[in-house]
PDB file of C-alpha atoms in Angstrom:
ATOM      1  CA  MET A  20       6.551  -9.976 -55.372  1.00  0.00           C
ATOM      2  CA  ALA A  21       3.222  -9.384 -57.118  1.00  0.00           C
ATOM      3  CA  THR A  22       1.372  -9.406 -53.770  1.00  0.00           C
ATOM      4  CA  PHE A  23       3.790  -6.845 -52.364  1.00  0.00           C
ATOM      5  CA  LEU A  24       3.207  -4.527 -55.322  1.00  0.00           C
ATOM      6  CA  LYS A  25      -0.574  -4.887 -55.003  1.00  0.00           C
ATOM      7  CA  ARG A  26      -0.407  -3.929 -51.309  1.00  0.00           C
ATOM      8  CA  LYS A  27       1.918  -1.032 -52.077  1.00  0.00           C
ATOM      9  CA  ALA A  28      -0.406   0.186 -54.840  1.00  0.00           C
ATOM     10  CA  THR A  29      -3.380  -0.012 -52.462  1.00  0.00           C
ATOM     11  CA  VAL A  30      -1.544   1.975 -49.782  1.00  0.00           C
ATOM     12  CA  VAL A  31      -0.465   4.598 -52.325  1.00  0.00           C
ATOM     13  CA  ALA A  32      -4.037   4.887 -53.650  1.00  0.00           C
ATOM     14  CA  LEU A  33      -5.476   5.311 -50.137  1.00  0.00           C
ATOM     15  CA  ALA A  34      -2.831   7.909 -49.287  1.00  0.00           C
ATOM     16  CA  ALA A  35      -3.625   9.861 -52.455  1.00  0.00           C
ATOM     17  CA  LEU A  36      -7.341   9.711 -51.681  1.00  0.00           C
ATOM     18  CA  SER A  37      -6.742  10.907 -48.095  1.00  0.00           C
ATOM     19  CA  LEU A  38      -4.621  13.826 -49.265  1.00  0.00           C
ATOM     20  CA  THR A  39      -7.213  14.758 -51.883  1.00  0.00           C
ATOM     21  CA  LEU A  40     -10.016  14.767 -49.310  1.00  0.00           C
ATOM     22  CA  ALA A  41      -7.936  16.693 -46.794  1.00  0.00           C
ATOM     23  CA  GLY A  42      -6.948  19.230 -49.440  1.00  0.00           C
ATOM     24  CA  GLY A  43     -10.586  19.654 -50.443  1.00  0.00           C
ATOM     25  CA  GLY A  44     -11.558  20.252 -46.820  1.00  0.00           C
ATOM     26  CA  ILE A  45      -8.816  22.841 -46.445  1.00  0.00           C
ATOM     27  CA  ALA A  46      -9.881  24.519 -49.664  1.00  0.00           C
ATOM     28  CA  ALA A  47     -13.514  24.594 -48.562  1.00  0.00           C
ATOM     29  CA  ALA A  48     -12.535  26.108 -45.209  1.00  0.00           C
ATOM     30  CA  ALA A  49     -10.508  28.791 -46.978  1.00  0.00           C
ATOM     31  CA  HIS A  50     -13.552  29.938 -48.962  1.00  0.00           C
ATOM     32  CA  PRO A  51     -16.291  31.264 -46.649  1.00  0.00           C
ATOM     33  CA  ALA A  52     -18.779  31.261 -49.539  1.00  0.00           C
ATOM     34  CA  ALA A  53     -18.431  27.485 -49.734  1.00  0.00           C
ATOM     35  CA  LYS A  54     -19.706  27.041 -46.173  1.00  0.00           C
ATOM     36  CA  ALA A  55     -23.307  26.155 -45.532  1.00  0.00           C
ATOM     37  CA  PRO A  56     -25.457  29.169 -44.671  1.00  0.00           C
ATOM     38  CA  ALA A  57     -26.279  29.633 -41.003  1.00  0.00           C
ATOM     39  CA  GLU A  58     -29.806  28.703 -39.946  1.00  0.00           C
ATOM     40  CA  ALA A  59     -31.867  31.866 -39.748  1.00  0.00           C
ATOM     41  CA  GLN A  60     -34.149  32.625 -36.812  1.00  0.00           C
ATOM     42  CA  PRO A  61     -37.570  34.090 -37.568  1.00  0.00           C
ATOM     43  CA  GLY A  62     -36.942  37.098 -35.313  1.00  0.00           C
ATOM     44  CA  ALA A  63     -34.249  38.888 -33.380  1.00  0.00           C
ATOM     45  CA  ARG A  64     -33.211  36.806 -30.392  1.00  0.00           C
ATOM     46  CA  GLN A  65     -32.545  38.577 -27.139  1.00  0.00           C
ATOM     47  CA  ALA A  66     -29.434  37.630 -25.211  1.00  0.00           C
ATOM     48  CA  GLY A  67     -30.168  35.065 -22.506  1.00  0.00           C
ATOM     49  CA  GLN A  68     -29.147  35.839 -18.961  1.00  0.00           C
ATOM     50  CA  GLN A  69     -30.329  34.645 -15.582  1.00  0.00           C
ATOM     51  CA  PRO A  70     -31.714  37.177 -13.098  1.00  0.00           C
ATOM     52  CA  PRO A  71     -29.488  38.005 -10.123  1.00  0.00           C
ATOM     53  CA  VAL A  72     -29.845  35.762  -7.058  1.00  0.00           C
ATOM     54  CA  THR A  73     -31.387  37.478  -4.030  1.00  0.00           C
ATOM     55  CA  ALA A  74     -30.623  36.756  -0.378  1.00  0.00           C
ATOM     56  CA  ALA A  75     -34.184  35.475   0.095  1.00  0.00           C
ATOM     57  CA  GLU A  76     -33.729  32.970  -2.751  1.00  0.00           C
ATOM     58  CA  THR A  77     -30.479  31.747  -1.211  1.00  0.00           C
ATOM     59  CA  ARG A  78     -32.115  31.278   2.222  1.00  0.00           C
ATOM     60  CA  SER A  79     -35.097  29.478   0.703  1.00  0.00           C
ATOM     61  CA  ALA A  80     -32.853  27.161  -1.336  1.00  0.00           C
ATOM     62  CA  LYS A  81     -30.721  26.299   1.710  1.00  0.00           C
ATOM     63  CA  ALA A  82     -33.876  25.491   3.695  1.00  0.00           C
ATOM     64  CA  ALA A  83     -35.065  23.208   0.877  1.00  0.00           C
ATOM     65  CA  LEU A  84     -31.728  21.345   0.915  1.00  0.00           C
ATOM     66  CA  ASN A  85     -32.335  20.549   4.580  1.00  0.00           C
ATOM     67  CA  ALA A  86     -35.663  18.817   3.798  1.00  0.00           C
ATOM     68  CA  THR A  87     -35.951  15.193   4.877  1.00  0.00           C
ATOM     69  CA  LEU A  88     -36.505  13.586   1.462  1.00  0.00           C
ATOM     70  CA  ALA A  89     -33.588  11.869  -0.254  1.00  0.00           C
ATOM     71  CA  ALA A  90     -32.639  12.419  -3.876  1.00  0.00           C
ATOM     72  CA  PRO A  91     -34.259   9.968  -6.294  1.00  0.00           C
ATOM     73  CA  THR A  92     -32.142   6.908  -7.009  1.00  0.00           C
ATOM     74  CA  PRO A  93     -30.101   6.854 -10.222  1.00  0.00           C
ATOM     75  CA  GLY A  94     -32.308   6.206 -13.226  1.00  0.00           C
ATOM     76  CA  LEU A  95     -35.383   7.881 -11.773  1.00  0.00           C
ATOM     77  CA  VAL A  96     -36.510  11.425 -12.536  1.00  0.00           C
ATOM     78  CA  ALA A  97     -37.869  14.379 -10.636  1.00  0.00           C
ATOM     79  CA  TRP A  98     -40.488  16.274 -12.615  1.00  0.00           C
ATOM     80  CA  ALA A  99     -42.748  19.305 -12.524  1.00  0.00           C
ATOM     81  CA  VAL A 100     -45.539  20.891 -14.540  1.00  0.00           C
ATOM     82  CA  VAL A 101     -45.488  24.680 -14.191  1.00  0.00           C
ATOM     83  CA  SER A 102     -48.116  27.127 -15.475  1.00  0.00           C
ATOM     84  CA  SER A 103     -47.257  30.280 -17.378  1.00  0.00           C
ATOM     85  CA  ASN A 104     -47.747  32.342 -14.195  1.00  0.00           C
ATOM     86  CA  GLY A 105     -45.228  30.202 -12.279  1.00  0.00           C
ATOM     87  CA  THR A 106     -47.694  28.046 -10.338  1.00  0.00           C
ATOM     88  CA  LEU A 107     -46.518  24.525  -9.614  1.00  0.00           C
ATOM     89  CA  LEU A 108     -49.418  22.462 -11.026  1.00  0.00           C
ATOM     90  CA  GLN A 109     -48.085  18.921 -10.589  1.00  0.00           C
ATOM     91  CA  HIS A 110     -44.740  17.599  -9.393  1.00  0.00           C
ATOM     92  CA  SER A 111     -42.748  14.736  -7.940  1.00  0.00           C
ATOM     93  CA  ALA A 112     -41.975  14.636  -4.232  1.00  0.00           C
ATOM     94  CA  ASN A 113     -38.532  16.230  -4.519  1.00  0.00           C
ATOM     95  CA  VAL A 114     -39.775  19.423  -6.187  1.00  0.00           C
ATOM     96  CA  VAL A 115     -40.213  22.077  -3.497  1.00  0.00           C
ATOM     97  CA  SER A 116     -41.359  25.199  -5.337  1.00  0.00           C
ATOM     98  CA  ALA A 117     -41.632  27.101  -8.598  1.00  0.00           C
ATOM     99  CA  LYS A 118     -41.702  30.822  -9.184  1.00  0.00           C
ATOM    100  CA  LYS A 119     -41.932  33.220 -12.087  1.00  0.00           C
ATOM    101  CA  PHE A 120     -39.626  36.208 -12.111  1.00  0.00           C
ATOM    102  CA  SER A 121     -41.371  39.562 -12.398  1.00  0.00           C
ATOM    103  CA  SER A 122     -40.714  41.297 -15.707  1.00  0.00           C
ATOM    104  CA  SER A 123     -41.207  44.660 -13.963  1.00  0.00           C
ATOM    105  CA  VAL A 124     -37.978  44.217 -11.953  1.00  0.00           C
ATOM    106  CA  PRO A 125     -34.726  45.318 -13.652  1.00  0.00           C
ATOM    107  CA  GLY A 126     -32.725  42.331 -14.890  1.00  0.00           C
ATOM    108  CA  GLN A 127     -35.795  40.086 -15.053  1.00  0.00           C
ATOM    109  CA  PHE A 128     -37.840  39.372 -18.163  1.00  0.00           C
ATOM    110  CA  ALA A 129     -41.032  37.609 -19.174  1.00  0.00           C
ATOM    111  CA  GLY A 130     -40.752  33.846 -19.388  1.00  0.00           C
ATOM    112  CA  GLN A 131     -38.122  33.423 -16.659  1.00  0.00           C
ATOM    113  CA  TYR A 132     -38.773  30.814 -13.965  1.00  0.00           C
ATOM    114  CA  GLN A 133     -36.992  29.077 -11.110  1.00  0.00           C
ATOM    115  CA  VAL A 134     -37.844  25.570  -9.897  1.00  0.00           C
ATOM    116  CA  THR A 135     -36.319  24.528  -6.557  1.00  0.00           C
ATOM    117  CA  LEU A 136     -35.741  20.945  -5.401  1.00  0.00           C
ATOM    118  CA  ASP A 137     -34.588  19.416  -2.112  1.00  0.00           C
ATOM    119  CA  TYR A 138     -31.309  18.073  -3.541  1.00  0.00           C
ATOM    120  CA  ALA A 139     -28.464  19.425  -5.672  1.00  0.00           C
ATOM    121  CA  VAL A 140     -29.281  19.262  -9.385  1.00  0.00           C
ATOM    122  CA  ASN A 141     -26.285  21.117 -10.810  1.00  0.00           C
ATOM    123  CA  LEU A 142     -24.767  17.902 -12.264  1.00  0.00           C
ATOM    124  CA  LYS A 143     -28.015  16.246 -13.410  1.00  0.00           C
ATOM    125  CA  GLY A 144     -29.591  15.905 -16.839  1.00  0.00           C
ATOM    126  CA  LEU A 145     -32.180  18.655 -17.381  1.00  0.00           C
ATOM    127  CA  HIS A 146     -34.970  18.690 -19.959  1.00  0.00           C
ATOM    128  CA  ALA A 147     -37.909  21.038 -20.467  1.00  0.00           C
ATOM    129  CA  THR A 148     -40.656  21.304 -23.041  1.00  0.00           C
ATOM    130  CA  ILE A 149     -43.550  23.681 -23.560  1.00  0.00           C
ATOM    131  CA  GLY A 150     -46.683  22.005 -22.194  1.00  0.00           C
ATOM    132  CA  THR A 151     -49.768  22.275 -20.030  1.00  0.00           C
ATOM    133  CA  ASN A 152     -51.810  19.868 -17.937  1.00  0.00           C
ATOM    134  CA  ASP A 153     -55.256  20.794 -19.242  1.00  0.00           C
ATOM    135  CA  ALA A 154     -57.550  18.140 -20.720  1.00  0.00           C
ATOM    136  CA  ALA A 155     -56.676  18.956 -24.353  1.00  0.00           C
ATOM    137  CA  ASN A 156     -52.981  19.555 -23.544  1.00  0.00           C
ATOM    138  CA  VAL A 157     -52.367  21.696 -26.601  1.00  0.00           C
ATOM    139  CA  PRO A 158     -49.561  24.021 -25.518  1.00  0.00           C
ATOM    140  CA  PRO A 159     -48.918  27.395 -27.102  1.00  0.00           C
ATOM    141  CA  ALA A 160     -46.172  27.649 -29.696  1.00  0.00           C
ATOM    142  CA  GLY A 161     -42.782  28.613 -28.386  1.00  0.00           C
ATOM    143  CA  GLU A 162     -39.342  27.593 -27.225  1.00  0.00           C
ATOM    144  CA  VAL A 163     -37.912  26.645 -23.849  1.00  0.00           C
ATOM    145  CA  ALA A 164     -34.408  26.355 -22.404  1.00  0.00           C
ATOM    146  CA  VAL A 165     -33.318  25.003 -19.029  1.00  0.00           C
ATOM    147  CA  ALA A 166     -30.044  25.345 -17.125  1.00  0.00           C
ATOM    148  CA  PRO A 167     -28.772  24.982 -13.569  1.00  0.00           C
ATOM    149  CA  ARG A 168     -29.633  28.091 -11.538  1.00  0.00           C
ATOM    150  CA  TYR A 169     -26.643  30.348 -11.087  1.00  0.00           C
ATOM    151  CA  LEU A 170     -25.287  30.149  -7.477  1.00  0.00           C
ATOM    152  CA  ILE A 171     -28.146  27.882  -6.280  1.00  0.00           C
ATOM    153  CA  PRO A 172     -27.144  24.199  -6.580  1.00  0.00           C
ATOM    154  CA  ASN A 173     -30.646  22.822  -5.911  1.00  0.00           C
ATOM    155  CA  ALA A 174     -32.577  24.959  -8.411  1.00  0.00           C
ATOM    156  CA  VAL A 175     -32.982  25.158 -12.172  1.00  0.00           C
ATOM    157  CA  PHE A 176     -33.586  28.196 -14.348  1.00  0.00           C
ATOM    158  CA  VAL A 177     -36.112  27.962 -17.169  1.00  0.00           C
ATOM    159  CA  GLN A 178     -36.478  30.538 -19.966  1.00  0.00           C
ATOM    160  CA  THR A 179     -39.471  30.405 -22.316  1.00  0.00           C
ATOM    161  CA  ARG A 180     -39.820  32.351 -25.552  1.00  0.00           C
ATOM    162  CA  SER A 181     -42.297  32.881 -28.334  1.00  0.00           C
ATOM    163  CA  SER A 182     -41.687  31.182 -31.672  1.00  0.00           C
ATOM    164  CA  SER A 183     -40.113  34.401 -32.943  1.00  0.00           C
ATOM    165  CA  GLY A 184     -37.503  34.316 -30.157  1.00  0.00           C
ATOM    166  CA  GLY A 185     -38.867  37.069 -27.886  1.00  0.00           C
ATOM    167  CA  TYR A 186     -39.339  36.596 -24.152  1.00  0.00           C
ATOM    168  CA  ALA A 187     -42.807  35.165 -23.463  1.00  0.00           C
ATOM    169  CA  ASP A 188     -44.576  33.445 -20.582  1.00  0.00           C
ATOM    170  CA  ARG A 189     -45.251  29.799 -21.490  1.00  0.00           C
ATOM    171  CA  PRO A 190     -46.290  26.776 -19.401  1.00  0.00           C
ATOM    172  CA  PHE A 191     -43.726  23.969 -19.324  1.00  0.00           C
ATOM    173  CA  HIS A 192     -42.909  20.434 -18.221  1.00  0.00           C
ATOM    174  CA  LEU A 193     -39.550  19.882 -16.516  1.00  0.00           C
ATOM    175  CA  LEU A 194     -37.584  16.638 -16.022  1.00  0.00           C
ATOM    176  CA  ILE A 195     -34.432  16.212 -13.946  1.00  0.00           C
ATOM    177  CA  ALA A 196     -32.708  12.887 -14.701  1.00  0.00           C
ATOM    178  CA  ASN A 197     -30.730  11.346 -11.877  1.00  0.00           C
TER     179      ASN A 197
END
C-alpha cells in the first residue's frame, strides 16, 4: 500500500508541476511585455523580391538543361565563385553561367544575381556566403541570401546586401548540395 501511495504522490506532483509550467507559459503569452524583444536590424531592410523572368532567360535555361553532363551524384556539391559584377570566376562542371541583374531596369536592384546549372536544383540544398577568390580572400562586409530561381528549375537566385541591409553588389561563393 505504501508503494502505491508513493507512486500516486509522484504522479500528482508531476501533474501539478506540468500545470504550473503550462499556466506560466499561457500567462507569459498573454502579456506581450513579457516576450523577448525582437532582434533589431542596423538599418531599414528592403523587401526581397526576385526580378521577373524574361523569355531569353527561359530559353537559355532550357538549353542548359539539355547539356550532356549529368547531375552530381548524391553527396557531392556543385559550386561557383561569382564576382560582384556577376562574372563566373571559378565553378564546378555543372555550373553553366552567372549573371548580375541590372539595377537600372525596373524591378531589378543592386546585388541580384542568377546562377544557372545544367540540372534542376529546385529541390537541392543551397548555401551562399560573401567571398572572393583573390589571394588575401578578405571579402567585404555584408549579407547574402540564396533561393531557387522563380520559374527556372535549373537556376538559383542570389541577393547580396550591405551590413545595414540595403541592396549592394557583393562577391559570393555558392554551394548546391545534391
